[in-house]
Amino acid sequence: MRIDLHAHSTASDGTLTPAELVAAGAEAGLDVLAVTDHDTTAGWVPAAEARPAGLALVRGAELSCRWYGQEPSIPLHLLAYLFDPTAQALVAELARVRGSRVERAQRIVERLRADGIDVTWDEVRGYAAGGTVGRPHIARALIRAGLVADTDEAFEDRWLGKRYRVSKEDTDVFTAVRLVREAGGVPIFAHPKATKRGEVVPDSLIVELAAAGLFGLEADHEAHSPGEREHVRGLAAGLGLVATGSSDFHGSHKQVKLGAYTTDEGVYEAIVAAAAGVPVLGP
Ligand code: AMP
Ligand code: FE
Ligand code: FE
Ligand code: ZN
């Protein structure tokens, strides 16, 4: 079985609609695909409606979190699978973070404009098209303005990576693990050692999160070096956590293909068995 547990649609910063994404999953030869948009479940219904018969759909999200145990605090991403999308506390927290994303994007645009750069909030909002607003939408405006060649360049230090970096108000990671569990979901730490994207949390935090209900670690991911993948696998094994692999597919604004990294069938079955929010749809 080919199982890819991390992909984005136009409900956040992917470039395929949820319907196009599930079709692309089947075309890529996947048996299982998880739709995991940033801080939203808006893609769940359109993905479910368009699901090809042979593809199992795991409904999920990628939560914007932060570890406040160190100054400055460190942002991180938590994948959440098969949670109840009507669980009130989690729904409210997702909405709050999406609101903070809008404010942050507006502030980044203001700072760009203050430096004479011709991008507008209307343009950026248009790229997000009603989905969760993210920095890749601002990157697209910078590409359109001819200032950078691609999304990767837009995340370099002279642009979104540092000079025009503004924090959003993410969810405390311990709160997020608790809210996901209370909603019957299964929390997995996304790309926990992606050092090329910025500072990462220490292993000691992962030990604490495991005790707090974390279920697994995403090990095989394009943002991890081979050494980082091995390290994450070792950590997971030592803590009794599962280790997953996934593409983190975003469509055409990143190079990675659906199914570029995959999760073992036994790990997938353990995730499904641990979930109590919503079922997997399909075979
Ligand atoms: P945001 O969620 O708005 O903070 O934007 C983060 C998103 O931008 C990630 O989910 C990726 O899709 C993308 N991203 C983050 N860091 C990079 C990077 N260094 N290069 C390219 N894309 C990145
Ligand atoms: Fe993203
Ligand atoms: Fe992520
Ligand atoms: Zn992602």
GROMACS .gro file of C-alpha atoms and ligand atoms in nm:
model
  309
    1MET     CA    1   0.000   0.000   0.000
    2ARG     CA    2   0.113   0.354  -0.077
    3ILE     CA    3   0.012   0.590   0.201
    4ASP     CA    4   0.076   0.966   0.199
    5LEU     CA    5  -0.041   1.136   0.517
    6HIS     CA    6   0.029   1.504   0.452
    7ALA     CA    7  -0.100   1.719   0.164
    8HIS     CA    8  -0.237   2.070   0.114
    9SER     CA    9  -0.515   2.204  -0.109
   10THR     CA   10  -0.647   2.550  -0.193
   11ALA     CA   11  -0.823   2.538   0.145
   12SER     CA   12  -0.480   2.660   0.262
   13ASP     CA   13  -0.157   2.712   0.067
   14GLY     CA   14  -0.177   2.429  -0.187
   15THR     CA   15  -0.250   2.498  -0.553
   16LEU     CA   16  -0.491   2.210  -0.631
   17THR     CA   17  -0.852   2.229  -0.515
   18PRO     CA   18  -0.954   1.955  -0.269
   19ALA     CA   19  -1.129   1.775  -0.558
   20GLU     CA   20  -0.820   1.802  -0.779
   21LEU     CA   21  -0.601   1.685  -0.492
   22VAL     CA   22  -0.785   1.357  -0.434
   23ALA     CA   23  -0.790   1.294  -0.811
   24ALA     CA   24  -0.415   1.359  -0.823
   25GLY     CA   25  -0.368   1.120  -0.531
   26ALA     CA   26  -0.536   0.839  -0.722
   27GLU     CA   27  -0.341   0.923  -1.037
   28ALA     CA   28  -0.018   0.910  -0.838
   29GLY     CA   29  -0.105   0.554  -0.742
   30LEU     CA   30  -0.179   0.623  -0.377
   31ASP     CA   31  -0.406   0.394  -0.175
   32VAL     CA   32  -0.440   0.641   0.112
   33LEU     CA   33  -0.417   1.020   0.112
   34ALA     CA   34  -0.457   1.260   0.403
   35VAL     CA   35  -0.579   1.613   0.336
   36THR     CA   36  -0.407   1.830   0.597
   37ASP     CA   37  -0.461   2.198   0.530
   38HIS     CA   38  -0.322   2.459   0.766
   39ASP     CA   39  -0.562   2.535   1.053
   40THR     CA   40  -0.881   2.440   0.870
   41THR     CA   41  -1.115   2.154   0.782
   42ALA     CA   42  -1.269   2.351   0.493
   43GLY     CA   43  -1.135   2.102   0.237
   44TRP     CA   44  -1.292   1.795   0.399
   45VAL     CA   45  -1.633   1.805   0.232
   46PRO     CA   46  -1.519   1.885  -0.123
   47ALA     CA   47  -1.242   1.624  -0.096
   48ALA     CA   48  -1.489   1.363   0.030
   49GLU     CA   49  -1.737   1.442  -0.246
   50ALA     CA   50  -1.472   1.403  -0.516
   51ARG     CA   51  -1.293   1.100  -0.366
   52PRO     CA   52  -1.210   0.840  -0.633
   53ALA     CA   53  -1.346   0.496  -0.538
   54GLY     CA   54  -1.005   0.332  -0.495
   55LEU     CA   55  -0.860   0.599  -0.267
   56ALA     CA   56  -0.900   0.605   0.111
   57LEU     CA   57  -0.931   0.960   0.242
   58VAL     CA   58  -0.793   1.054   0.584
   59ARG     CA   59  -0.935   1.384   0.696
   60GLY     CA   60  -0.689   1.594   0.891
   61ALA     CA   61  -0.531   1.934   0.943
   62GLU     CA   62  -0.190   2.085   1.017
   63LEU     CA   63  -0.208   2.304   1.324
   64SER     CA   64   0.014   2.610   1.366
   65CYS     CA   65   0.166   2.568   1.712
   66ARG     CA   66   0.436   2.722   1.923
   67TRP     CA   67   0.659   2.611   2.206
   68TYR     CA   68   0.679   2.888   2.464
   69GLY     CA   69   0.939   2.713   2.681
   70GLN     CA   70   1.220   2.922   2.539
   71GLU     CA   71   1.266   3.288   2.444
   72PRO     CA   72   1.215   3.356   2.158
   73SER     CA   73   0.943   3.092   2.129
   74ILE     CA   74   0.968   2.835   1.848
   75PRO     CA   75   0.691   2.774   1.590
   76LEU     CA   76   0.608   2.415   1.497
   77HIS     CA   77   0.343   2.220   1.308
   78LEU     CA   78   0.119   1.947   1.447
   79LEU     CA   79  -0.063   1.713   1.212
   80ALA     CA   80  -0.402   1.608   1.347
   81TYR     CA   81  -0.588   1.314   1.195
   82LEU     CA   82  -0.950   1.198   1.208
   83PHE     CA   83  -1.069   1.440   1.476
   84ASP     CA   84  -1.429   1.553   1.523
   85PRO     CA   85  -1.458   1.873   1.312
   86THR     CA   86  -1.737   2.001   1.535
   87ALA     CA   87  -1.543   1.976   1.864
   88GLN     CA   88  -1.603   2.325   1.998
   89ALA     CA   89  -1.277   2.408   2.172
   90LEU     CA   90  -1.068   2.291   1.876
   91VAL     CA   91  -1.291   2.464   1.620
   92ALA     CA   92  -1.263   2.792   1.814
   93GLU     CA   93  -0.887   2.763   1.837
   94LEU     CA   94  -0.851   2.696   1.463
   95ALA     CA   95  -1.064   3.004   1.390
   96ARG     CA   96  -0.855   3.217   1.625
   97VAL     CA   97  -0.531   3.110   1.456
   98ARG     CA   98  -0.675   3.177   1.109
   99GLY     CA   99  -0.765   3.527   1.228
  100SER     CA  100  -0.412   3.580   1.352
  101ARG     CA  101  -0.284   3.466   1.012
  102VAL     CA  102  -0.487   3.742   0.843
  103GLU     CA  103  -0.349   4.007   1.077
  104ARG     CA  104   0.005   3.883   1.028
  105ALA     CA  105  -0.027   3.880   0.649
  106GLN     CA  106  -0.163   4.235   0.655
  107ARG     CA  107   0.131   4.348   0.869
  108ILE     CA  108   0.381   4.182   0.636
  109VAL     CA  109   0.218   4.355   0.338
  110GLU     CA  110   0.231   4.688   0.521
  111ARG     CA  111   0.601   4.644   0.589
  112LEU     CA  112   0.670   4.552   0.227
  113ARG     CA  113   0.473   4.854   0.109
  114ALA     CA  114   0.659   5.081   0.353
  115ASP     CA  115   0.974   4.976   0.167
  116GLY     CA  116   0.816   5.070  -0.165
  117ILE     CA  117   0.730   4.716  -0.274
  118ASP     CA  118   0.420   4.701  -0.490
  119VAL     CA  119   0.211   4.429  -0.329
  120THR     CA  120  -0.133   4.477  -0.176
  121TRP     CA  121  -0.346   4.295   0.077
  122ASP     CA  122  -0.619   4.262  -0.188
  123GLU     CA  123  -0.381   4.075  -0.416
  124VAL     CA  124  -0.262   3.842  -0.139
  125ARG     CA  125  -0.615   3.780  -0.019
  126GLY     CA  126  -0.712   3.699  -0.377
  127TYR     CA  127  -0.444   3.428  -0.397
  128ALA     CA  128  -0.574   3.273  -0.074
  129ALA     CA  129  -0.920   3.266  -0.237
  130GLY     CA  130  -1.112   3.225   0.085
  131GLY     CA  131  -0.879   2.958   0.228
  132THR     CA  132  -0.635   2.990   0.516
  133VAL     CA  133  -0.395   3.277   0.437
  134GLY     CA  134  -0.026   3.188   0.446
  135ARG     CA  135   0.311   3.326   0.355
  136PRO     CA  136   0.317   3.130   0.027
  137HIS     CA  137   0.037   3.364  -0.088
  138ILE     CA  138   0.263   3.662  -0.014
  139ALA     CA  139   0.544   3.477  -0.190
  140ARG     CA  140   0.323   3.457  -0.497
  141ALA     CA  141   0.277   3.836  -0.492
  142LEU     CA  142   0.656   3.878  -0.472
  143ILE     CA  143   0.696   3.643  -0.770
  144ARG     CA  144   0.431   3.837  -0.965
  145ALA     CA  145   0.613   4.162  -0.883
  146GLY     CA  146   0.928   4.012  -1.036
  147LEU     CA  147   1.121   4.037  -0.709
  148VAL     CA  148   1.188   3.666  -0.655
  149ALA     CA  149   1.195   3.367  -0.890
  150ASP     CA  150   1.008   3.116  -0.675
  151THR     CA  151   0.862   3.036  -0.333
  152ASP     CA  152   1.196   2.912  -0.198
  153GLU     CA  153   1.361   3.244  -0.279
  154ALA     CA  154   1.073   3.431  -0.115
  155PHE     CA  155   1.157   3.249   0.210
  156GLU     CA  156   1.520   3.362   0.208
  157ASP     CA  157   1.639   3.593   0.486
  158ARG     CA  158   1.610   3.910   0.282
  159TRP     CA  159   1.239   3.843   0.231
  160LEU     CA  160   0.987   3.644   0.436
  161GLY     CA  161   1.246   3.435   0.619
  162LYS     CA  162   1.383   3.723   0.827
  163ARG     CA  163   1.357   4.078   0.703
  164TYR     CA  164   0.977   4.072   0.666
  165ARG     CA  165   0.915   3.810   0.930
  166VAL     CA  166   0.615   3.871   1.155
  167SER     CA  167   0.493   3.614   1.409
  168LYS     CA  168   0.136   3.494   1.424
  169GLU     CA  169  -0.034   3.387   1.746
  170ASP     CA  170  -0.007   3.012   1.730
  171THR     CA  171  -0.154   2.756   1.965
  172ASP     CA  172   0.059   2.643   2.259
  173VAL     CA  173   0.169   2.297   2.147
  174PHE     CA  174   0.059   2.126   2.471
  175THR     CA  175  -0.286   2.284   2.435
  176ALA     CA  176  -0.300   2.166   2.075
  177VAL     CA  177  -0.214   1.803   2.165
  178ARG     CA  178  -0.485   1.811   2.432
  179LEU     CA  179  -0.749   1.967   2.204
  180VAL     CA  180  -0.679   1.716   1.926
  181ARG     CA  181  -0.703   1.423   2.167
  182GLU     CA  182  -1.022   1.559   2.325
  183ALA     CA  183  -1.168   1.577   1.973
  184GLY     CA  184  -1.084   1.209   1.918
  185GLY     CA  185  -0.795   1.293   1.686
  186VAL     CA  186  -0.442   1.160   1.654
  187PRO     CA  187  -0.160   1.419   1.686
  188ILE     CA  188   0.167   1.371   1.494
  189PHE     CA  189   0.453   1.621   1.505
  190ALA     CA  190   0.514   1.740   1.145
  191HIS     CA  191   0.875   1.768   1.021
  192PRO     CA  192   1.008   1.809   1.378
  193LYS     CA  193   1.374   1.848   1.277
  194ALA     CA  194   1.342   2.064   0.966
  195THR     CA  195   1.646   2.274   1.056
  196LYS     CA  196   1.662   2.434   0.712
  197ARG     CA  197   1.329   2.607   0.781
  198GLY     CA  198   1.446   2.767   1.103
  199GLU     CA  199   1.508   2.682   1.465
  200VAL     CA  200   1.366   2.348   1.582
  201VAL     CA  201   1.264   2.231   1.928
  202PRO     CA  202   1.495   2.018   2.146
  203ASP     CA  203   1.446   1.643   2.187
  204SER     CA  204   1.355   1.708   2.552
  205LEU     CA  205   1.035   1.880   2.437
  206ILE     CA  206   0.946   1.579   2.222
  207VAL     CA  207   0.989   1.359   2.532
  208GLU     CA  208   0.744   1.585   2.719
  209LEU     CA  209   0.498   1.587   2.429
  210ALA     CA  210   0.505   1.207   2.413
  211ALA     CA  211   0.402   1.201   2.780
  212ALA     CA  212   0.129   1.459   2.702
  213GLY     CA  213  -0.039   1.246   2.433
  214LEU     CA  214   0.160   1.294   2.114
  215PHE     CA  215   0.116   0.984   1.896
  216GLY     CA  216   0.398   1.008   1.647
  217LEU     CA  217   0.668   1.194   1.457
  218GLU     CA  218   0.692   1.264   1.086
  219ALA     CA  219   1.035   1.127   0.999
  220ASP     CA  220   1.053   1.096   0.620
  221HIS     CA  221   0.997   1.447   0.485
  222GLU     CA  222   1.178   1.650   0.220
  223ALA     CA  223   1.281   1.914   0.475
  224HIS     CA  224   1.474   1.650   0.675
  225SER     CA  225   1.825   1.546   0.579
  226PRO     CA  226   1.893   1.169   0.577
  227GLY     CA  227   2.059   1.211   0.918
  228GLU     CA  228   1.759   1.399   1.055
  229ARG     CA  229   1.524   1.124   0.931
  230GLU     CA  230   1.731   0.861   1.112
  231HIS     CA  231   1.743   1.070   1.427
  232VAL     CA  232   1.364   1.119   1.427
  233ARG     CA  233   1.307   0.745   1.371
  234GLY     CA  234   1.533   0.667   1.666
  235LEU     CA  235   1.354   0.917   1.887
  236ALA     CA  236   1.015   0.773   1.795
  237ALA     CA  237   1.129   0.416   1.863
  238GLY     CA  238   1.270   0.513   2.202
  239LEU     CA  239   0.952   0.692   2.307
  240GLY     CA  240   0.699   0.440   2.178
  241LEU     CA  241   0.578   0.681   1.909
  242VAL     CA  242   0.503   0.591   1.548
  243ALA     CA  243   0.718   0.735   1.268
  244THR     CA  244   0.546   0.850   0.950
  245GLY     CA  245   0.658   0.961   0.607
  246SER     CA  246   0.473   1.198   0.377
  247SER     CA  247   0.514   1.434   0.087
  248ASP     CA  248   0.370   1.754   0.236
  249PHE     CA  249   0.251   1.813  -0.121
  250HIS     CA  250   0.154   2.174  -0.196
  251GLY     CA  251   0.089   2.159  -0.571
  252SER     CA  252   0.296   2.367  -0.808
  253HIS     CA  253   0.453   2.612  -0.565
  254LYS     CA  254   0.683   2.340  -0.434
  255GLN     CA  255   0.871   2.071  -0.625
  256VAL     CA  256   0.779   1.768  -0.415
  257LYS     CA  257   0.539   1.514  -0.570
  258LEU     CA  258   0.251   1.325  -0.409
  259GLY     CA  259   0.379   0.999  -0.266
  260ALA     CA  260   0.742   1.116  -0.266
  261TYR     CA  261   0.757   0.987   0.094
  262THR     CA  262   0.514   0.735   0.239
  263THR     CA  263   0.402   0.578   0.565
  264ASP     CA  264   0.416   0.205   0.651
  265GLU     CA  265   0.088   0.019   0.649
  266GLY     CA  266   0.122  -0.091   1.014
  267VAL     CA  267   0.176   0.267   1.127
  268TYR     CA  268  -0.126   0.381   0.928
  269GLU     CA  269  -0.337   0.109   1.090
  270ALA     CA  270  -0.220   0.215   1.436
  271ILE     CA  271  -0.322   0.576   1.364
  272VAL     CA  272  -0.666   0.468   1.244
  273ALA     CA  273  -0.711   0.242   1.546
  274ALA     CA  274  -0.621   0.529   1.782
  275ALA     CA  275  -0.871   0.771   1.623
  276ALA     CA  276  -1.223   0.827   1.753
  277GLY     CA  277  -1.337   1.148   1.583
  278VAL     CA  278  -1.435   1.061   1.224
  279PRO     CA  279  -1.368   0.747   1.018
  280VAL     CA  280  -1.145   0.704   0.715
  281LEU     CA  281  -1.360   0.738   0.403
  282GLY     CA  282  -1.339   0.467   0.141
  283PRO     CA  283  -1.170   0.129   0.106
  284AMP     P1  284   0.289   3.009   0.715
  284AMP     O1  285   0.208   2.886   0.751
  284AMP     O2  286   0.205   3.120   0.665
  284AMP     O3  287   0.382   3.051   0.823
  284AMP     O4  288   0.379   2.966   0.595
  284AMP     C1  289   0.452   2.846   0.607
  284AMP     C2  290   0.437   2.765   0.482
  284AMP     O5  291   0.526   2.818   0.387
  284AMP     C3  292   0.478   2.620   0.500
  284AMP     O6  293   0.368   2.538   0.530
  284AMP     C4  294   0.530   2.587   0.365
  284AMP     O7  295   0.422   2.562   0.278
  284AMP     C5  296   0.594   2.715   0.322
  284AMP     N1  297   0.736   2.729   0.362
  284AMP     C6  298   0.783   2.746   0.486
  284AMP     N2  299   0.916   2.758   0.487
  284AMP     C7  300   0.953   2.750   0.360
  284AMP     C8  301   1.078   2.757   0.296
  284AMP     N3  302   1.192   2.776   0.362
  284AMP     N4  303   1.079   2.744   0.164
  284AMP     C9  304   0.965   2.725   0.097
  284AMP     N5  305   0.843   2.719   0.152
  284AMP    C10  306   0.837   2.731   0.282
  285FE      FE  307   0.217   2.503   0.382
  286FE      FE  308   0.429   2.211   0.791
  287ZN      ZN  309   0.225   2.089   0.550
   0.00000   0.00000   0.00000
